PDB file of C-alpha atoms in Angstrom:
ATOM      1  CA  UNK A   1       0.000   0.000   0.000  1.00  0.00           C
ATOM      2  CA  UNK A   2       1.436   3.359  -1.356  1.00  0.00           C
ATOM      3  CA  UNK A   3       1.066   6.984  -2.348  1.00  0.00           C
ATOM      4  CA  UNK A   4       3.498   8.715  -4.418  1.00  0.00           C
ATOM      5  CA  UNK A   5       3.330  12.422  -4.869  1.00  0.00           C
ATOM      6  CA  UNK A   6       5.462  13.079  -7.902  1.00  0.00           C
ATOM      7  CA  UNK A   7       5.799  15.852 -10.478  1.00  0.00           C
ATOM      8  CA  UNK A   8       7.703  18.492  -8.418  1.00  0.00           C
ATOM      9  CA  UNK A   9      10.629  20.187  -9.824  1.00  0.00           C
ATOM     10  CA  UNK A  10      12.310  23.512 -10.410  1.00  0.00           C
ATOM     11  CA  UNK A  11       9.813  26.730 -12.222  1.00  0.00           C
ATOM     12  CA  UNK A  12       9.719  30.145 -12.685  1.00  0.00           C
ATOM     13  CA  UNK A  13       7.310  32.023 -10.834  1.00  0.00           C
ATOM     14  CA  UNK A  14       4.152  32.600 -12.895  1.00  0.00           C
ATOM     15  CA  UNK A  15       4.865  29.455 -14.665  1.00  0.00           C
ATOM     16  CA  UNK A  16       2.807  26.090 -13.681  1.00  0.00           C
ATOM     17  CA  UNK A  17       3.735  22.396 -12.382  1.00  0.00           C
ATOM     18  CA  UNK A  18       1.009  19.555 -12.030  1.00  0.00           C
ATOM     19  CA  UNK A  19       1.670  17.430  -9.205  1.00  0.00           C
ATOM     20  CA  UNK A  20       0.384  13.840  -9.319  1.00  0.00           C
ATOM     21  CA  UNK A  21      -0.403  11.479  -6.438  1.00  0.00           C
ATOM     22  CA  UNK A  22      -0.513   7.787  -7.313  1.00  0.00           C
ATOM     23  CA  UNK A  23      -1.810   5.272  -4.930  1.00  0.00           C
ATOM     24  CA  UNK A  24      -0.762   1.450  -5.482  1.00  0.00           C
ATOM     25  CA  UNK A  25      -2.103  -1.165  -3.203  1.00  0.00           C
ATOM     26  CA  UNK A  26      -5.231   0.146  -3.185  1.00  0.00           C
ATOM     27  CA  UNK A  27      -7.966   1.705  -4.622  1.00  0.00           C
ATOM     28  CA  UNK A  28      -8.169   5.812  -4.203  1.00  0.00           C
ATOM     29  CA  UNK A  29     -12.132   5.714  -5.331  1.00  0.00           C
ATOM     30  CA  UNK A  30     -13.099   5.769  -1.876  1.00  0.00           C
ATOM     31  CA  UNK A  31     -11.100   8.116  -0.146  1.00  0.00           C
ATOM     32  CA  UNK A  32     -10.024  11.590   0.608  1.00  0.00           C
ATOM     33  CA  UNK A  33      -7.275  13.116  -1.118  1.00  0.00           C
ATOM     34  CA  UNK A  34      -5.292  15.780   0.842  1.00  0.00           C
ATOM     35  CA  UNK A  35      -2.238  18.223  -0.354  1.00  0.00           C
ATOM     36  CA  UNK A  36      -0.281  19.440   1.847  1.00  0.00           C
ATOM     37  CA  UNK A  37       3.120  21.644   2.295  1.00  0.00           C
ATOM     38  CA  UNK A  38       5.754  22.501   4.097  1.00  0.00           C
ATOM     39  CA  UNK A  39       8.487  25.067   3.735  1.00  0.00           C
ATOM     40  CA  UNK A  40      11.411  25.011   5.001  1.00  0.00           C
ATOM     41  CA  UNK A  41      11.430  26.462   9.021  1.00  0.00           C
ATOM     42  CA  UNK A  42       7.535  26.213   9.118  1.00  0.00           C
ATOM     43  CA  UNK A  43       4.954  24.154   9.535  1.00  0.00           C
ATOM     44  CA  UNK A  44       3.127  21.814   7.869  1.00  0.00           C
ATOM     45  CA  UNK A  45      -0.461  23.169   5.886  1.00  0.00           C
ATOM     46  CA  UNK A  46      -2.995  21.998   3.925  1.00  0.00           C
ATOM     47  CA  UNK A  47      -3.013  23.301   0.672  1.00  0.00           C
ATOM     48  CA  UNK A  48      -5.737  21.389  -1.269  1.00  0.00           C
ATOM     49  CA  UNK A  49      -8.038  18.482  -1.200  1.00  0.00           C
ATOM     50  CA  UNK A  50     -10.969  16.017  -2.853  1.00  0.00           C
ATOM     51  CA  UNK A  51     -13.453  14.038  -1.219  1.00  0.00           C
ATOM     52  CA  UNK A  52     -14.386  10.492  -2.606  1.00  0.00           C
ATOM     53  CA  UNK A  53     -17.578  12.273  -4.316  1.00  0.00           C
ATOM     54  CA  UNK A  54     -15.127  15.276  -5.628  1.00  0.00           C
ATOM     55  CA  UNK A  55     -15.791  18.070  -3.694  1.00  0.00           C
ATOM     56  CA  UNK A  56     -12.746  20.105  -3.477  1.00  0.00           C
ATOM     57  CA  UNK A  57     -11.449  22.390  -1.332  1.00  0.00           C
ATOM     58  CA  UNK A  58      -8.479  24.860  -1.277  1.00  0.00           C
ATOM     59  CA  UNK A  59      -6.609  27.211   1.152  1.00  0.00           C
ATOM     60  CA  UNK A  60      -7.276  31.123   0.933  1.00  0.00           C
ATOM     61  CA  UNK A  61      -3.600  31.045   0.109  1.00  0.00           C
ATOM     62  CA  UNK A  62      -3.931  29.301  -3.409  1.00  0.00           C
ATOM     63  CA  UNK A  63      -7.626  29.954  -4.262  1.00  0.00           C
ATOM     64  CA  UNK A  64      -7.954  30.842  -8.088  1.00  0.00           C
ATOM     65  CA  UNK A  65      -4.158  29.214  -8.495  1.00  0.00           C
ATOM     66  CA  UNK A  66      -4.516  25.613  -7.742  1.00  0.00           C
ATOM     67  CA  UNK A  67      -6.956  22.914  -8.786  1.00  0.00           C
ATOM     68  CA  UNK A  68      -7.570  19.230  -7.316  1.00  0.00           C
ATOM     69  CA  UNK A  69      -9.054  16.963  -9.486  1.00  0.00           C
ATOM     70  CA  UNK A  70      -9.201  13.203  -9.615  1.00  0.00           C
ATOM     71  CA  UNK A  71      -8.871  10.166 -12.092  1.00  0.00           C
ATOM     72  CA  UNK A  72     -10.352   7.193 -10.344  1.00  0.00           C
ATOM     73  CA  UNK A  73      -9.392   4.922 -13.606  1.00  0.00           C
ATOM     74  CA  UNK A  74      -6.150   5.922 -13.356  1.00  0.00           C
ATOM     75  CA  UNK A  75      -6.111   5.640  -9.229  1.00  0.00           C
ATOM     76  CA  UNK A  76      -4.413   9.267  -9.368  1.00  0.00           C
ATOM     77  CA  UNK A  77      -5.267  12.828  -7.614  1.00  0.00           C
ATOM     78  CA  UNK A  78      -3.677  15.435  -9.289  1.00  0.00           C
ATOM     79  CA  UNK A  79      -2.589  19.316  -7.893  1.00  0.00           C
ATOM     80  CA  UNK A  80      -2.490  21.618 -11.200  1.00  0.00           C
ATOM     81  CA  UNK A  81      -0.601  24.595  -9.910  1.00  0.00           C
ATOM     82  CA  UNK A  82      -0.968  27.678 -11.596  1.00  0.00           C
ATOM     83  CA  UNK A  83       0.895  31.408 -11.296  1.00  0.00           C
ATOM     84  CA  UNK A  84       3.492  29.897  -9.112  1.00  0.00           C
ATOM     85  CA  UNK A  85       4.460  32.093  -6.486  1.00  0.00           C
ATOM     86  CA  UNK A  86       7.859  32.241  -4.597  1.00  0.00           C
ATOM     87  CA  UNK A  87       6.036  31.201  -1.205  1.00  0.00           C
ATOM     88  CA  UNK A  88       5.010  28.306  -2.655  1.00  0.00           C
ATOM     89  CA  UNK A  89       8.133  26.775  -2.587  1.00  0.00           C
ATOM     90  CA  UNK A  90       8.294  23.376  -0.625  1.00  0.00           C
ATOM     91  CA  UNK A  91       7.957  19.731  -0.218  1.00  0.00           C
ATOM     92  CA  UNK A  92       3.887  18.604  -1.208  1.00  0.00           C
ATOM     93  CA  UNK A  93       2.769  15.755  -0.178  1.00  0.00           C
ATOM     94  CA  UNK A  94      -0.066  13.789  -0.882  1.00  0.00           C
ATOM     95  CA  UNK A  95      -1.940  12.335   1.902  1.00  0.00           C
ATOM     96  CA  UNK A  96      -5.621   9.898   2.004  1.00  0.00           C
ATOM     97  CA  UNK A  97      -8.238   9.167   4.021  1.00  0.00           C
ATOM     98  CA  UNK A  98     -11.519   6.548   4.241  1.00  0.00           C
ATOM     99  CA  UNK A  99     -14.204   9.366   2.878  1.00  0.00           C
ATOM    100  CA  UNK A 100     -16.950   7.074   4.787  1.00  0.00           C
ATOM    101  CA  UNK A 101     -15.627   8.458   8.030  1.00  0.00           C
ATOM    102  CA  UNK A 102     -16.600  12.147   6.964  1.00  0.00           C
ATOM    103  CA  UNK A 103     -20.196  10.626   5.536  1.00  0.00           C
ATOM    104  CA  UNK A 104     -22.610  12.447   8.079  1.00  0.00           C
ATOM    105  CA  UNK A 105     -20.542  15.487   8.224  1.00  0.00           C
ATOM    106  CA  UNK A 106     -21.321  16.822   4.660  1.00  0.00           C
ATOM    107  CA  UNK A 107     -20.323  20.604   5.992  1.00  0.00           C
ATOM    108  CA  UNK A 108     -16.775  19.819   7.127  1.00  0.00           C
ATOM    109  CA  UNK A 109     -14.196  20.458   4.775  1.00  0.00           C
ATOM    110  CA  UNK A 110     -11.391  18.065   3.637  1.00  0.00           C
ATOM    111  CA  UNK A 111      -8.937  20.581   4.938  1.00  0.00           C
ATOM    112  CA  UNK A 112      -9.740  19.262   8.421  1.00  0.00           C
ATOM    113  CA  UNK A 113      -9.871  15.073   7.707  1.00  0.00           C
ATOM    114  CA  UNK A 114      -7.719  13.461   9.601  1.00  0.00           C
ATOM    115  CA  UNK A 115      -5.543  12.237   7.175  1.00  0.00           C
ATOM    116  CA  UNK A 116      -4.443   8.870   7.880  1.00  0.00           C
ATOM    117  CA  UNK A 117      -1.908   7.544   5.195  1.00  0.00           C
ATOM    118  CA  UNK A 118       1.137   9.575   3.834  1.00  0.00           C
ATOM    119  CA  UNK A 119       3.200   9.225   0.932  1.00  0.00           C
ATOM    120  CA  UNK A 120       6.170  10.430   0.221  1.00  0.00           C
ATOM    121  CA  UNK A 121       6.474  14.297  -0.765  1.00  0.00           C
ATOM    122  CA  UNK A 122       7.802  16.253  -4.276  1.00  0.00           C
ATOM    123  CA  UNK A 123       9.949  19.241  -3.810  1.00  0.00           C
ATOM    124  CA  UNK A 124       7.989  22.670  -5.651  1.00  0.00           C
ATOM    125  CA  UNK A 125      10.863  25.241  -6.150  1.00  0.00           C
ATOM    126  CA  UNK A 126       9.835  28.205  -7.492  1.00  0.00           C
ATOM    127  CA  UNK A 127      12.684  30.373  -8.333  1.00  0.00           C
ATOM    128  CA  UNK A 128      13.822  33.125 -10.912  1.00  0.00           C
TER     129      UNK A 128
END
């Protein structure tokens, strides 16, 4: 059982990158699909996620930048990152969760799952 964020690299700011997080082991179609970062000297956040029915969610800090979207044939979530900031340099990683457990709490975002599994992360360095 795996997750592997991948597609991280080097880009200008302004420029994109589309992260990909592939799940083997398992099948993604029933769980919640978290992004999350962390910079270098701070904390971990949540950046992005998709429930097991789709509904997405973002933070304030890449709203209108970033999109989560999901290809349950291809057991992949995917982060398409747009007008790449400086400050959104650091490690992403990919993280999942049963979306059953969230079931009678339709209102609570995917922000605040309690992500369970963790892959491994892709360093984002955006950088003139």
């Amino acid at each position: 059982v795996q997750l592997q964020a991948s597609g991280g690299g080097l880009v200008q700011p302004g420029n994109s990158l589309r992260l990909s997080c592939a799940a083997s082991g398992f099948s993604l179609g029933s769980y919640a699909i978290g992004w999350f970062r962390q910079a270098p000297g701070k904390e971990r956040e949540g950046v992005s996620c998709i429930t097991h029915n789709a509904n997405t969610a973002y933070a304030d800090s890449v709203k209108g930048r970033f999109t989560t979207s999901r290809d349950n044939a291809k057991n992949t979530v995917y982060l398409q990152m747009n007008s790449l900031e400086p400050e959104d340099t650091a490690v992403y990683y990919c993280a999942s969760v049963l979306g059953f457990y969230y079931a009678l709490e339709p209102s609570k975002s995917c922000l605040t799952y309690g992500y369970e599994f963790w892959g491994q992360g892709t360093l984002v360095t955006v950088s003139s």
